[in-house]
């Protein structure tokens, strides 16, 4: 079975001022699969992830060359509607960052910005998003309580629900479990597995076991370069590059 590619980078380079943080990265992200990005601290994982919804635009002195195609369209060109791009490509951060508002308002905010006004429609979106994020049963009786009263793991699932509320195609997750305990982490991992039926997930993780458990494809980065990418089983069991093998066997990083 061939897998469709949803994002493709070609010779992607990124500089922060003089520092060459991404070096000729050419990588395909398969649709409706989970792709993990691994590699030692500072190798460019978060930088690459941020390229996929142009979050690096918000950082001064960034220069990017090469192409990034999403659904075969170049997202780097000036005609790209960045608000629509970020609707299509959502992001979940390392530390849960709910708005200091109610659970309901956290989810309803994005759809409202995108023009949904009817309360009944917003109610339906809130319920559907919370169900998809496996949080509904825990919060359905307290939707109007502050989101800040949720546990860390619940807050992270709320942030995932908030991303799902605007119907993205791709969900970027930058170390989404690193602030969570093992039980909350297991819930997020199960959720990621369910999400790939409808969405494409790209996850940065420092945890090799997590990458092996949740992902179908893995890319290994080192010093700004994509050293190797392929099916997760192949990368973990038969890496082609010695650097990859040294990293996944814990010899450095
Ligand atoms: N806003 C920035 N301005 C300047 N340099 C930056 C900026 N963000 C990242 N860098 C540099 O770019 C390189 C890649 O950083 P990046 O955050 O992408 O690494 P990472 O692989 O996500 O690391 P970690 O695993 O520690 O999160 C690093 O050398 C980092 O110092
Ligand atoms: Mg990072």
mmCIF file of C-alpha atoms and ligand atoms in Angstrom:
data_model
loop_
_atom_site.group_PDB
_atom_site.id
_atom_site.type_symbol
_atom_site.label_atom_id
_atom_site.label_comp_id
_atom_site.label_asym_id
_atom_site.label_seq_id
_atom_site.Cartn_x
_atom_site.Cartn_y
_atom_site.Cartn_z
ATOM 1 C CA UNK A 1 0.000 0.000 0.000
ATOM 2 C CA UNK A 2 1.438 3.357 -0.935
ATOM 3 C CA UNK A 3 1.004 6.260 1.417
ATOM 4 C CA UNK A 4 0.081 9.702 0.208
ATOM 5 C CA UNK A 5 2.431 12.516 1.194
ATOM 6 C CA UNK A 6 0.771 15.537 2.799
ATOM 7 C CA UNK A 7 3.853 17.681 3.452
ATOM 8 C CA UNK A 8 7.034 17.659 1.407
ATOM 9 C CA UNK A 9 10.096 19.786 2.034
ATOM 10 C CA UNK A 10 12.731 20.212 -0.687
ATOM 11 C CA UNK A 11 16.179 21.524 0.165
ATOM 12 C CA UNK A 12 14.824 23.435 3.119
ATOM 13 C CA UNK A 13 17.380 25.698 4.792
ATOM 14 C CA UNK A 14 16.813 27.974 7.751
ATOM 15 C CA UNK A 15 19.158 30.483 9.354
ATOM 16 C CA UNK A 16 18.731 32.297 12.672
ATOM 17 C CA UNK A 17 20.975 35.244 11.812
ATOM 18 C CA UNK A 18 24.297 33.592 10.934
ATOM 19 C CA UNK A 19 23.410 30.257 12.478
ATOM 20 C CA UNK A 20 22.436 27.617 9.910
ATOM 21 C CA UNK A 21 19.798 25.677 11.888
ATOM 22 C CA UNK A 22 18.258 23.570 9.085
ATOM 23 C CA UNK A 23 20.498 22.317 6.291
ATOM 24 C CA UNK A 24 19.009 21.091 3.003
ATOM 25 C CA UNK A 25 16.237 19.109 4.640
ATOM 26 C CA UNK A 26 14.172 17.120 2.120
ATOM 27 C CA UNK A 27 11.490 15.113 3.832
ATOM 28 C CA UNK A 28 8.055 13.719 3.040
ATOM 29 C CA UNK A 29 5.386 13.461 5.741
ATOM 30 C CA UNK A 30 2.895 10.643 5.032
ATOM 31 C CA UNK A 31 -0.781 11.498 5.355
ATOM 32 C CA UNK A 32 -2.845 9.909 8.160
ATOM 33 C CA UNK A 33 0.254 8.561 9.819
ATOM 34 C CA UNK A 34 2.272 9.532 12.863
ATOM 35 C CA UNK A 35 5.770 10.793 12.114
ATOM 36 C CA UNK A 36 8.241 11.218 14.966
ATOM 37 C CA UNK A 37 11.180 13.633 14.835
ATOM 38 C CA UNK A 38 14.049 12.554 17.057
ATOM 39 C CA UNK A 39 17.592 13.745 17.676
ATOM 40 C CA UNK A 40 19.750 15.386 20.326
ATOM 41 C CA UNK A 41 18.938 18.760 21.851
ATOM 42 C CA UNK A 42 19.549 21.663 19.481
ATOM 43 C CA UNK A 43 19.499 19.558 16.288
ATOM 44 C CA UNK A 44 16.560 21.514 14.808
ATOM 45 C CA UNK A 45 13.464 19.418 15.571
ATOM 46 C CA UNK A 46 11.344 22.290 16.897
ATOM 47 C CA UNK A 47 12.628 24.577 14.151
ATOM 48 C CA UNK A 48 11.532 22.097 11.482
ATOM 49 C CA UNK A 49 8.156 21.600 13.162
ATOM 50 C CA UNK A 50 7.593 25.364 13.272
ATOM 51 C CA UNK A 51 8.306 25.601 9.527
ATOM 52 C CA UNK A 52 5.202 23.516 8.845
ATOM 53 C CA UNK A 53 2.837 26.266 10.021
ATOM 54 C CA UNK A 54 5.193 29.215 9.596
ATOM 55 C CA UNK A 55 5.579 29.887 13.286
ATOM 56 C CA UNK A 56 9.189 30.872 12.544
ATOM 57 C CA UNK A 57 7.735 33.977 10.833
ATOM 58 C CA UNK A 58 7.269 35.336 14.337
ATOM 59 C CA UNK A 59 11.015 35.195 15.072
ATOM 60 C CA UNK A 60 13.311 38.043 13.964
ATOM 61 C CA UNK A 61 16.285 37.506 11.636
ATOM 62 C CA UNK A 62 15.047 34.182 10.285
ATOM 63 C CA UNK A 63 15.883 33.395 6.660
ATOM 64 C CA UNK A 64 14.394 30.392 4.881
ATOM 65 C CA UNK A 65 15.209 28.947 1.448
ATOM 66 C CA UNK A 66 13.838 25.887 -0.333
ATOM 67 C CA UNK A 67 10.225 24.767 -0.565
ATOM 68 C CA UNK A 68 7.615 23.377 1.776
ATOM 69 C CA UNK A 69 4.601 21.891 0.044
ATOM 70 C CA UNK A 70 1.354 21.236 1.906
ATOM 71 C CA UNK A 71 -1.169 19.396 -0.262
ATOM 72 C CA UNK A 72 1.155 20.271 -3.182
ATOM 73 C CA UNK A 73 0.969 24.005 -2.508
ATOM 74 C CA UNK A 74 3.982 26.068 -1.541
ATOM 75 C CA UNK A 75 3.296 27.510 1.915
ATOM 76 C CA UNK A 76 6.349 29.774 1.837
ATOM 77 C CA UNK A 77 5.011 32.081 -0.876
ATOM 78 C CA UNK A 78 3.726 35.530 0.008
ATOM 79 C CA UNK A 79 0.216 34.682 -1.214
ATOM 80 C CA UNK A 80 -0.210 32.059 1.527
ATOM 81 C CA UNK A 81 -2.950 32.985 4.002
ATOM 82 C CA UNK A 82 -1.099 32.269 7.247
ATOM 83 C CA UNK A 83 -4.282 32.256 9.350
ATOM 84 C CA UNK A 84 -5.764 29.548 7.111
ATOM 85 C CA UNK A 85 -2.454 27.677 7.122
ATOM 86 C CA UNK A 86 -2.448 27.572 10.934
ATOM 87 C CA UNK A 87 -6.046 26.343 10.870
ATOM 88 C CA UNK A 88 -4.966 23.483 8.614
ATOM 89 C CA UNK A 89 -1.784 22.820 10.565
ATOM 90 C CA UNK A 90 -2.376 23.071 14.316
ATOM 91 C CA UNK A 91 0.214 22.992 17.067
ATOM 92 C CA UNK A 92 0.322 21.515 20.559
ATOM 93 C CA UNK A 93 3.198 22.705 22.733
ATOM 94 C CA UNK A 94 5.391 21.073 25.361
ATOM 95 C CA UNK A 95 3.727 22.807 28.286
ATOM 96 C CA UNK A 96 -0.087 22.769 28.255
ATOM 97 C CA UNK A 97 -1.122 26.371 27.584
ATOM 98 C CA UNK A 98 -4.910 26.711 27.927
ATOM 99 C CA UNK A 99 -6.321 30.230 27.846
ATOM 100 C CA UNK A 100 -7.332 31.504 31.316
ATOM 101 C CA UNK A 101 -10.988 31.004 30.397
ATOM 102 C CA UNK A 102 -13.576 28.267 30.776
ATOM 103 C CA UNK A 103 -13.148 24.824 29.242
ATOM 104 C CA UNK A 104 -15.966 25.677 26.810
ATOM 105 C CA UNK A 105 -14.430 28.995 25.781
ATOM 106 C CA UNK A 106 -11.039 27.401 25.146
ATOM 107 C CA UNK A 107 -12.598 25.195 22.487
ATOM 108 C CA UNK A 108 -15.125 27.677 21.091
ATOM 109 C CA UNK A 109 -12.551 30.424 20.587
ATOM 110 C CA UNK A 110 -11.005 29.134 17.338
ATOM 111 C CA UNK A 111 -14.286 28.282 15.567
ATOM 112 C CA UNK A 112 -15.627 31.759 16.534
ATOM 113 C CA UNK A 113 -12.567 33.427 15.029
ATOM 114 C CA UNK A 114 -13.290 31.447 11.868
ATOM 115 C CA UNK A 115 -16.879 32.695 11.736
ATOM 116 C CA UNK A 116 -19.044 30.182 13.632
ATOM 117 C CA UNK A 117 -21.690 32.188 15.516
ATOM 118 C CA UNK A 118 -24.619 29.863 16.303
ATOM 119 C CA UNK A 119 -24.575 28.617 19.887
ATOM 120 C CA UNK A 120 -25.969 25.215 18.912
ATOM 121 C CA UNK A 121 -23.182 24.775 16.366
ATOM 122 C CA UNK A 122 -20.525 25.859 18.870
ATOM 123 C CA UNK A 123 -21.986 23.469 21.457
ATOM 124 C CA UNK A 124 -21.709 20.640 18.946
ATOM 125 C CA UNK A 125 -18.109 21.529 18.063
ATOM 126 C CA UNK A 126 -17.138 21.706 21.745
ATOM 127 C CA UNK A 127 -18.612 18.282 22.450
ATOM 128 C CA UNK A 128 -17.164 16.667 19.321
ATOM 129 C CA UNK A 129 -13.679 18.098 19.926
ATOM 130 C CA UNK A 130 -13.630 17.047 23.576
ATOM 131 C CA UNK A 131 -14.825 13.559 22.638
ATOM 132 C CA UNK A 132 -12.109 13.220 19.996
ATOM 133 C CA UNK A 133 -9.530 14.317 22.537
ATOM 134 C CA UNK A 134 -10.838 11.680 24.993
ATOM 135 C CA UNK A 135 -11.706 14.346 27.559
ATOM 136 C CA UNK A 136 -15.506 14.707 27.301
ATOM 137 C CA UNK A 137 -16.476 12.292 30.059
ATOM 138 C CA UNK A 138 -14.126 13.960 32.522
ATOM 139 C CA UNK A 139 -15.326 17.522 31.880
ATOM 140 C CA UNK A 140 -18.883 17.387 30.558
ATOM 141 C CA UNK A 141 -20.349 18.528 33.887
ATOM 142 C CA UNK A 142 -17.913 21.409 34.339
ATOM 143 C CA UNK A 143 -17.658 23.001 30.897
ATOM 144 C CA UNK A 144 -17.999 26.500 32.322
ATOM 145 C CA UNK A 145 -15.327 26.068 34.979
ATOM 146 C CA UNK A 146 -11.864 27.489 34.409
ATOM 147 C CA UNK A 147 -9.562 25.383 32.265
ATOM 148 C CA UNK A 148 -6.790 26.198 34.713
ATOM 149 C CA UNK A 149 -8.494 23.936 37.268
ATOM 150 C CA UNK A 150 -7.767 20.839 35.157
ATOM 151 C CA UNK A 151 -4.807 18.539 35.810
ATOM 152 C CA UNK A 152 -1.761 18.838 33.569
ATOM 153 C CA UNK A 153 -2.763 15.809 31.514
ATOM 154 C CA UNK A 154 -6.319 17.080 31.157
ATOM 155 C CA UNK A 155 -5.023 20.507 30.149
ATOM 156 C CA UNK A 156 -2.902 18.922 27.442
ATOM 157 C CA UNK A 157 -5.905 16.981 26.099
ATOM 158 C CA UNK A 158 -7.851 20.261 26.198
ATOM 159 C CA UNK A 159 -5.129 21.871 24.085
ATOM 160 C CA UNK A 160 -5.437 18.981 21.634
ATOM 161 C CA UNK A 161 -9.241 19.433 21.607
ATOM 162 C CA UNK A 162 -8.740 23.150 20.961
ATOM 163 C CA UNK A 163 -6.588 22.284 17.957
ATOM 164 C CA UNK A 164 -9.163 19.758 16.673
ATOM 165 C CA UNK A 165 -12.016 22.298 16.982
ATOM 166 C CA UNK A 166 -10.949 24.115 13.808
ATOM 167 C CA UNK A 167 -10.751 20.877 11.774
ATOM 168 C CA UNK A 168 -7.026 20.756 10.999
ATOM 169 C CA UNK A 169 -5.387 18.332 8.600
ATOM 170 C CA UNK A 170 -2.069 18.159 10.408
ATOM 171 C CA UNK A 171 -1.327 18.339 14.146
ATOM 172 C CA UNK A 172 2.178 19.300 15.227
ATOM 173 C CA UNK A 173 3.175 18.211 18.720
ATOM 174 C CA UNK A 174 6.420 19.417 20.277
ATOM 175 C CA UNK A 175 7.247 17.069 23.172
ATOM 176 C CA UNK A 176 3.588 16.998 24.241
ATOM 177 C CA UNK A 177 4.152 14.606 27.153
ATOM 178 C CA UNK A 178 7.352 15.919 28.664
ATOM 179 C CA UNK A 179 5.476 17.790 31.413
ATOM 180 C CA UNK A 180 3.166 14.837 32.179
ATOM 181 C CA UNK A 181 3.245 11.799 34.463
ATOM 182 C CA UNK A 182 3.274 8.252 33.012
ATOM 183 C CA UNK A 183 -0.510 7.787 33.264
ATOM 184 C CA UNK A 184 -1.295 11.084 31.534
ATOM 185 C CA UNK A 185 1.397 10.249 28.970
ATOM 186 C CA UNK A 186 -0.222 6.890 28.216
ATOM 187 C CA UNK A 187 -3.553 8.644 27.626
ATOM 188 C CA UNK A 188 -1.990 11.078 25.163
ATOM 189 C CA UNK A 189 -0.202 8.221 23.383
ATOM 190 C CA UNK A 190 -3.480 6.312 22.997
ATOM 191 C CA UNK A 191 -5.096 9.456 21.734
ATOM 192 C CA UNK A 192 -2.372 10.015 19.121
ATOM 193 C CA UNK A 193 -3.021 6.509 17.861
ATOM 194 C CA UNK A 194 -6.732 7.289 17.437
ATOM 195 C CA UNK A 195 -6.129 10.678 15.855
ATOM 196 C CA UNK A 196 -4.244 9.304 12.890
ATOM 197 C CA UNK A 197 -7.456 7.860 11.451
ATOM 198 C CA UNK A 198 -8.467 11.428 10.641
ATOM 199 C CA UNK A 199 -5.375 13.542 10.936
ATOM 200 C CA UNK A 200 -1.676 13.550 10.226
ATOM 201 C CA UNK A 201 0.433 13.854 13.380
ATOM 202 C CA UNK A 202 4.042 15.008 13.584
ATOM 203 C CA UNK A 203 5.522 14.599 17.046
ATOM 204 C CA UNK A 204 8.868 15.694 18.436
ATOM 205 C CA UNK A 205 10.014 13.496 21.282
ATOM 206 C CA UNK A 206 13.163 12.860 23.286
ATOM 207 C CA UNK A 207 11.778 9.563 24.432
ATOM 208 C CA UNK A 208 12.907 6.723 22.169
ATOM 209 C CA UNK A 209 10.345 4.296 23.576
ATOM 210 C CA UNK A 210 7.632 6.818 22.886
ATOM 211 C CA UNK A 211 8.794 7.335 19.301
ATOM 212 C CA UNK A 212 8.835 3.561 18.808
ATOM 213 C CA UNK A 213 5.384 3.141 20.399
ATOM 214 C CA UNK A 214 3.436 5.917 18.720
ATOM 215 C CA UNK A 215 4.972 6.550 15.321
ATOM 216 C CA UNK A 216 4.749 4.858 11.926
ATOM 217 C CA UNK A 217 7.617 6.889 10.468
ATOM 218 C CA UNK A 218 10.659 8.440 12.122
ATOM 219 C CA UNK A 219 13.111 11.114 11.064
ATOM 220 C CA UNK A 220 16.458 11.354 12.840
ATOM 221 C CA UNK A 221 18.075 14.793 12.886
ATOM 222 C CA UNK A 222 21.589 15.788 13.856
ATOM 223 C CA UNK A 223 23.186 19.249 13.780
ATOM 224 C CA UNK A 224 20.499 20.713 11.524
ATOM 225 C CA UNK A 225 20.490 17.856 9.027
ATOM 226 C CA UNK A 226 17.961 15.121 8.455
ATOM 227 C CA UNK A 227 20.284 12.133 8.668
ATOM 228 C CA UNK A 228 17.753 9.432 7.926
ATOM 229 C CA UNK A 229 14.016 8.925 7.736
ATOM 230 C CA UNK A 230 11.827 5.928 7.076
ATOM 231 C CA UNK A 231 9.485 3.466 8.696
ATOM 232 C CA UNK A 232 9.906 3.483 12.465
ATOM 233 C CA UNK A 233 10.650 -0.261 12.621
ATOM 234 C CA UNK A 234 13.368 0.128 10.017
ATOM 235 C CA UNK A 235 14.938 3.166 11.733
ATOM 236 C CA UNK A 236 14.955 1.420 15.095
ATOM 237 C CA UNK A 237 15.865 -2.093 13.995
ATOM 238 C CA UNK A 238 17.977 -1.573 10.876
ATOM 239 C CA UNK A 239 19.171 2.026 10.669
ATOM 240 C CA UNK A 240 21.178 2.710 7.536
ATOM 241 C CA UNK A 241 23.401 5.336 9.141
ATOM 242 C CA UNK A 242 25.850 4.720 11.957
ATOM 243 C CA UNK A 243 24.911 8.079 13.521
ATOM 244 C CA UNK A 244 21.291 6.960 13.791
ATOM 245 C CA UNK A 245 22.305 3.679 15.361
ATOM 246 C CA UNK A 246 24.575 5.421 17.863
ATOM 247 C CA UNK A 247 21.767 7.770 18.858
ATOM 248 C CA UNK A 248 18.998 5.237 19.262
ATOM 249 C CA UNK A 249 21.220 2.880 21.208
ATOM 250 C CA UNK A 250 21.999 5.722 23.615
ATOM 251 C CA UNK A 251 25.651 6.194 22.723
ATOM 252 C CA UNK A 252 25.180 9.979 22.622
ATOM 253 C CA UNK A 253 22.524 12.663 22.978
HETATM 254 N N1 LIG B 1 14.651 31.859 18.223
HETATM 255 C C1 LIG B 1 15.890 31.430 18.001
HETATM 256 N N2 LIG B 1 16.896 32.319 17.757
HETATM 257 C C2 LIG B 1 18.157 31.902 17.531
HETATM 258 N N3 LIG B 1 18.526 30.613 17.514
HETATM 259 C C3 LIG B 1 17.593 29.700 17.748
HETATM 260 C C4 LIG B 1 16.227 30.047 18.004
HETATM 261 N N4 LIG B 1 15.520 28.925 18.209
HETATM 262 C C5 LIG B 1 16.399 27.913 18.092
HETATM 263 N N5 LIG B 1 17.636 28.373 17.809
HETATM 264 C C6 LIG B 1 18.851 27.545 17.608
HETATM 265 O O1 LIG B 1 18.633 26.678 16.511
HETATM 266 C C7 LIG B 1 19.131 25.384 16.781
HETATM 267 C C8 LIG B 1 17.980 24.364 16.711
HETATM 268 O O2 LIG B 1 17.080 24.634 17.790
HETATM 269 P P1 LIG B 1 15.744 23.805 18.006
HETATM 270 O O3 LIG B 1 15.008 24.483 19.098
HETATM 271 O O4 LIG B 1 15.055 23.632 16.720
HETATM 272 O O5 LIG B 1 16.335 22.407 18.499
HETATM 273 P P2 LIG B 1 15.590 21.122 19.074
HETATM 274 O O6 LIG B 1 16.071 19.962 18.288
HETATM 275 O O7 LIG B 1 14.124 21.368 19.137
HETATM 276 O O8 LIG B 1 16.191 21.034 20.553
HETATM 277 P P3 LIG B 1 15.503 20.529 21.931
HETATM 278 O O9 LIG B 1 15.478 19.041 21.829
HETATM 279 O O10 LIG B 1 16.456 21.004 22.988
HETATM 280 O O11 LIG B 1 14.151 21.158 22.034
HETATM 281 C C9 LIG B 1 19.787 25.465 18.144
HETATM 282 O O12 LIG B 1 21.161 25.693 17.955
HETATM 283 C C10 LIG B 1 19.124 26.657 18.790
HETATM 284 O O13 LIG B 1 19.973 27.278 19.710
HETATM 285 MG MG1 LIG B 2 12.755 21.573 20.694
#
